[in-house]
């Protein structure tokens, strides 16, 4: 398996523009997570899905952020309009299952480095 | 908000020495994981320890968990230059399906 795939790897955009980040989880994984990493705030969970359904979006910073998972093999994180403070590395991760007896390992993608000018 | 706080924030050691990183958390957990992140890369899972376990080993890694103190430690023995990375703890609380990551320890192993 190729692992979790994210695109683009780097994105530079101007304030006010729409940004769409893409993620392809590992086939067969039931859970998909979106994280944001900055020096100031560390690694923050934005939203996670189970079987394509958003379960917890309490980490989404504001209405400018939205995430979708139209099918088991694809998810998007959209920022509209983007602002300079959105500059960060955005990670997608997937997990086969989460339970008290499973390994609960999350597999991370390489990340998308977003710069908003 | 951060659940786990790693200590120290940065650590620099010589190759061959042992490296110890600590993680403290605030609420009761179901299990705790440690991840490694190389510069410019995604996180990689290292080891998981459950709340009813006190110690686990995996290769050169040794993890301890003290639920009474709400703390965990990661020991890397006989460190190598390739161990240079940031290390994060992540806590899982029963009733949720999410992990909260700590602030990380930046480890530098000098050859």
Short mmCIF file of C-alpha atoms in Angstrom, two decimals:
data_model
loop_
_atom_site.label_atom_id
_atom_site.label_comp_id
_atom_site.label_asym_id
_atom_site.label_seq_id
_atom_site.Cartn_x
_atom_site.Cartn_y
_atom_site.Cartn_z
CA UNK A 1 0.00 0.00 0.00
CA UNK A 2 1.22 3.52 -0.78
CA UNK A 3 0.23 4.88 2.60
CA UNK A 4 -1.82 8.00 3.16
CA UNK A 5 -1.53 10.32 0.19
CA UNK A 6 -1.91 14.08 0.46
CA UNK A 7 -1.91 16.72 -2.22
CA UNK A 8 -0.58 19.21 -2.84
CA UNK A 9 2.60 18.92 -0.76
CA UNK A 10 3.10 22.67 -0.82
CA UNK A 11 0.59 25.43 -1.40
CA UNK A 12 1.27 29.14 -1.52
CA UNK A 13 -1.72 31.39 -1.91
CA UNK A 14 -2.81 34.92 -1.26
CA UNK A 15 -5.12 36.04 1.49
CA UNK A 16 -8.76 35.69 0.50
CA UNK A 17 -8.24 32.82 -1.90
CA UNK A 18 -9.88 29.44 -1.54
CA UNK A 19 -7.63 26.55 -0.63
CA UNK A 20 -8.48 22.87 -1.02
CA UNK A 21 -6.34 20.16 0.52
CA UNK A 22 -6.81 16.55 -0.49
CA UNK A 23 -6.31 13.23 1.20
CA UNK A 24 -6.51 9.61 0.16
CA UNK A 25 -6.52 7.31 3.20
CA UNK A 26 -5.17 3.80 3.31
CA UNK A 27 -7.65 1.40 1.75
CA UNK A 28 -9.81 -0.35 4.33
CA UNK A 29 -9.27 2.20 7.07
CA UNK A 30 -12.48 3.29 8.77
CA UNK A 31 -11.25 6.49 10.39
CA UNK A 32 -9.81 9.63 8.84
CA UNK A 33 -8.38 12.55 10.78
CA UNK A 34 -7.33 16.07 9.77
CA UNK A 35 -4.70 17.81 11.89
CA UNK A 36 -3.00 21.18 11.77
CA UNK A 37 0.54 21.70 13.04
CA UNK A 38 2.12 25.04 13.93
CA UNK A 39 5.02 26.01 16.13
CA UNK A 40 2.77 28.00 18.42
CA UNK A 41 -0.09 25.53 18.88
CA UNK A 42 1.51 22.19 18.13
CA UNK A 43 -0.56 19.42 16.54
CA UNK A 44 -4.29 20.12 16.69
CA UNK A 45 -7.09 17.77 15.69
CA UNK A 46 -9.48 19.61 13.39
CA UNK A 47 -12.04 16.94 12.50
CA UNK A 48 -12.36 13.21 12.17
CA UNK A 49 -14.60 10.89 10.15
CA UNK A 50 -15.80 7.36 10.73
CA UNK A 51 -17.04 5.49 7.67
CA UNK A 52 -17.20 8.80 5.77
CA UNK A 53 -19.37 10.48 8.42
CA UNK A 54 -18.00 13.48 10.35
CA UNK A 55 -17.97 12.54 14.02
CA UNK A 56 -16.27 15.42 15.78
CA UNK A 57 -15.56 18.78 14.19
CA UNK A 58 -15.07 20.68 17.41
CA UNK A 59 -11.48 21.47 16.45
CA UNK A 60 -12.39 23.29 13.26
CA UNK A 61 -11.34 26.85 14.03
CA UNK A 62 -14.16 28.70 12.33
CA UNK A 63 -16.70 28.66 9.55
CA UNK A 64 -14.04 29.36 6.97
CA UNK A 65 -12.96 25.75 7.37
CA UNK A 66 -14.97 22.84 6.00
CA UNK A 67 -14.21 19.17 5.43
CA UNK A 68 -15.89 16.50 3.40
CA UNK A 69 -15.49 12.81 2.79
CA UNK A 70 -17.65 11.88 -0.20
CA UNK A 71 -16.38 8.29 -0.25
CA UNK A 72 -14.07 5.95 1.60
CA UNK A 73 -11.06 6.85 -0.51
CA UNK A 74 -11.13 10.62 -0.58
CA UNK A 75 -11.42 13.59 1.73
CA UNK A 76 -10.98 17.33 1.33
CA UNK A 77 -10.28 20.17 3.72
CA UNK A 78 -11.30 23.55 2.36
CA UNK A 79 -10.46 27.01 3.64
CA UNK A 80 -12.47 29.87 2.18
CA UNK A 81 -11.39 32.62 2.42
CA UNK A 82 -7.86 31.90 3.56
CA UNK A 83 -5.97 34.15 5.97
CA UNK A 84 -2.26 34.43 6.84
CA UNK A 85 -2.90 32.86 10.26
CA UNK A 86 -4.01 29.68 8.48
CA UNK A 87 -0.40 29.09 7.45
CA UNK A 88 0.58 25.71 8.86
CA UNK A 89 1.26 22.12 7.93
CA UNK A 90 -1.95 20.15 7.53
CA UNK A 91 -1.82 16.41 8.08
CA UNK A 92 -4.28 13.74 7.17
CA UNK A 93 -4.17 10.43 9.05
CA UNK A 94 -6.16 7.23 8.84
CA UNK A 95 -6.72 4.32 11.19
CA UNK A 96 -8.18 0.87 10.56
CA UNK A 97 -10.19 0.78 13.73
CA UNK A 98 -10.29 2.30 17.17
CA UNK A 99 -11.12 0.17 20.15
CA UNK A 100 -9.88 -0.87 23.51
CA UNK A 101 -8.25 -3.95 22.08
CA UNK A 102 -6.90 -2.71 18.77
CA UNK A 103 -3.54 -1.12 18.17
CA UNK A 104 -5.21 2.23 17.47
CA UNK A 105 -2.26 3.24 15.35
CA UNK A 106 -2.79 6.26 13.17
CA UNK A 107 -1.00 6.40 9.84
CA UNK A 108 -0.04 9.91 8.84
CA UNK A 109 0.38 11.36 5.40
CA UNK A 110 3.37 13.56 4.51
CA UNK A 111 1.41 16.74 5.08
CA UNK A 112 0.59 19.83 3.06
CA UNK A 113 2.60 22.94 3.91
CA UNK A 114 0.25 25.90 3.42
CA UNK A 115 1.51 29.45 3.21
CA UNK A 116 -1.03 32.26 2.99
CA UNK A 117 0.52 35.59 2.02
CA UNK B 1 -6.24 22.39 24.16
CA UNK B 2 -3.15 20.32 24.84
CA UNK B 3 -3.60 17.20 26.90
CA UNK B 4 0.00 16.09 26.97
CA UNK B 5 3.00 18.17 27.83
CA UNK B 6 6.38 16.74 26.95
CA UNK B 7 9.49 17.45 28.92
CA UNK B 8 12.09 18.51 28.03
CA UNK B 9 11.13 20.60 25.01
CA UNK B 10 14.55 19.91 23.50
CA UNK B 11 17.29 17.39 24.22
CA UNK B 12 20.74 17.05 22.76
CA UNK B 13 22.87 13.96 23.45
CA UNK B 14 25.83 12.08 22.06
CA UNK B 15 25.41 8.96 19.98
CA UNK B 16 25.34 5.90 22.20
CA UNK B 17 23.79 7.68 25.17
CA UNK B 18 20.26 7.06 26.38
CA UNK B 19 17.50 9.60 25.83
CA UNK B 20 14.57 9.99 28.18
CA UNK B 21 11.47 12.02 27.40
CA UNK B 22 8.54 12.57 29.68
CA UNK B 23 4.88 13.22 29.05
CA UNK B 24 2.36 14.51 31.55
CA UNK B 25 -1.36 14.63 30.94
CA UNK B 26 -4.38 16.01 32.69
CA UNK B 27 -7.33 13.61 32.52
CA UNK B 28 -7.78 9.87 32.91
CA UNK B 29 -6.81 7.95 29.80
CA UNK B 30 -7.54 4.65 28.14
CA UNK B 31 -4.15 4.38 26.49
CA UNK B 32 -1.17 6.45 25.47
CA UNK B 33 0.91 6.32 22.32
CA UNK B 34 4.30 7.69 21.33
CA UNK B 35 5.01 8.97 17.84
CA UNK B 36 8.16 10.14 16.08
CA UNK B 37 8.29 12.93 13.51
CA UNK B 38 11.32 13.47 11.33
CA UNK B 39 11.80 16.97 9.99
CA UNK B 40 9.36 17.73 7.18
CA UNK B 41 7.58 14.40 7.49
CA UNK B 42 4.42 12.97 8.98
CA UNK B 43 4.25 11.28 12.34
CA UNK B 44 5.11 7.61 12.72
CA UNK B 45 3.67 5.42 15.44
CA UNK B 46 6.22 3.93 17.82
CA UNK B 47 4.44 2.19 20.66
CA UNK B 48 1.15 2.05 22.57
CA UNK B 49 0.72 1.42 26.28
CA UNK B 50 -2.66 0.79 27.87
CA UNK B 51 -3.83 2.20 31.17
CA UNK B 52 -3.53 -1.21 32.87
CA UNK B 53 0.08 -1.61 31.79
CA UNK B 54 3.08 -0.12 33.55
CA UNK B 55 5.89 -0.83 31.12
CA UNK B 56 6.41 -1.93 27.52
CA UNK B 57 9.43 -2.60 25.39
CA UNK B 58 9.98 -2.49 21.66
CA UNK B 59 13.53 -2.87 20.44
CA UNK B 60 15.54 0.02 21.89
CA UNK B 61 12.39 1.70 23.18
CA UNK B 62 11.07 1.42 26.70
CA UNK B 63 7.84 3.12 27.74
CA UNK B 64 6.51 3.45 31.26
CA UNK B 65 3.14 4.68 32.43
CA UNK B 66 2.21 5.93 35.88
CA UNK B 67 -1.52 6.60 35.93
CA UNK B 68 -1.42 7.86 39.51
CA UNK B 69 0.94 10.63 38.45
CA UNK B 70 -0.63 10.98 35.02
CA UNK B 71 2.73 10.66 33.35
CA UNK B 72 4.63 8.52 30.88
CA UNK B 73 8.23 8.28 29.85
CA UNK B 74 9.94 7.15 26.67
CA UNK B 75 13.48 5.84 26.92
CA UNK B 76 15.58 5.33 23.82
CA UNK B 77 18.67 3.29 24.62
CA UNK B 78 21.97 3.42 22.72
CA UNK B 79 20.80 6.36 20.64
CA UNK B 80 21.83 6.81 17.02
CA UNK B 81 22.04 9.85 14.80
CA UNK B 82 19.00 8.50 12.95
CA UNK B 83 16.96 8.90 16.15
CA UNK B 84 17.14 12.68 15.68
CA UNK B 85 13.49 13.72 15.46
CA UNK B 86 10.62 15.15 17.47
CA UNK B 87 8.76 12.78 19.76
CA UNK B 88 5.12 13.20 20.74
CA UNK B 89 2.86 11.49 23.20
CA UNK B 90 -0.81 11.10 22.33
CA UNK B 91 -3.52 10.26 24.83
CA UNK B 92 -6.79 8.48 24.24
CA UNK B 93 -9.75 8.84 26.56
CA UNK B 94 -12.54 6.28 26.74
CA UNK B 95 -15.76 7.35 25.08
CA UNK B 96 -14.02 9.20 22.28
CA UNK B 97 -12.21 8.11 19.17
CA UNK B 98 -9.64 10.83 19.07
CA UNK B 99 -6.14 11.26 20.36
CA UNK B 100 -4.80 14.47 21.82
CA UNK B 101 -1.16 15.10 21.03
CA UNK B 102 1.35 16.72 23.32
CA UNK B 103 3.74 19.52 22.54
CA UNK B 104 6.67 17.28 21.61
CA UNK B 105 10.33 16.86 22.52
CA UNK B 106 12.96 17.70 19.91
CA UNK B 107 15.77 15.18 20.20
CA UNK B 108 19.11 15.73 18.56
CA UNK B 109 21.65 12.91 18.60
CA UNK B 110 25.16 14.03 17.78
CA UNK B 111 27.42 11.64 15.90
#
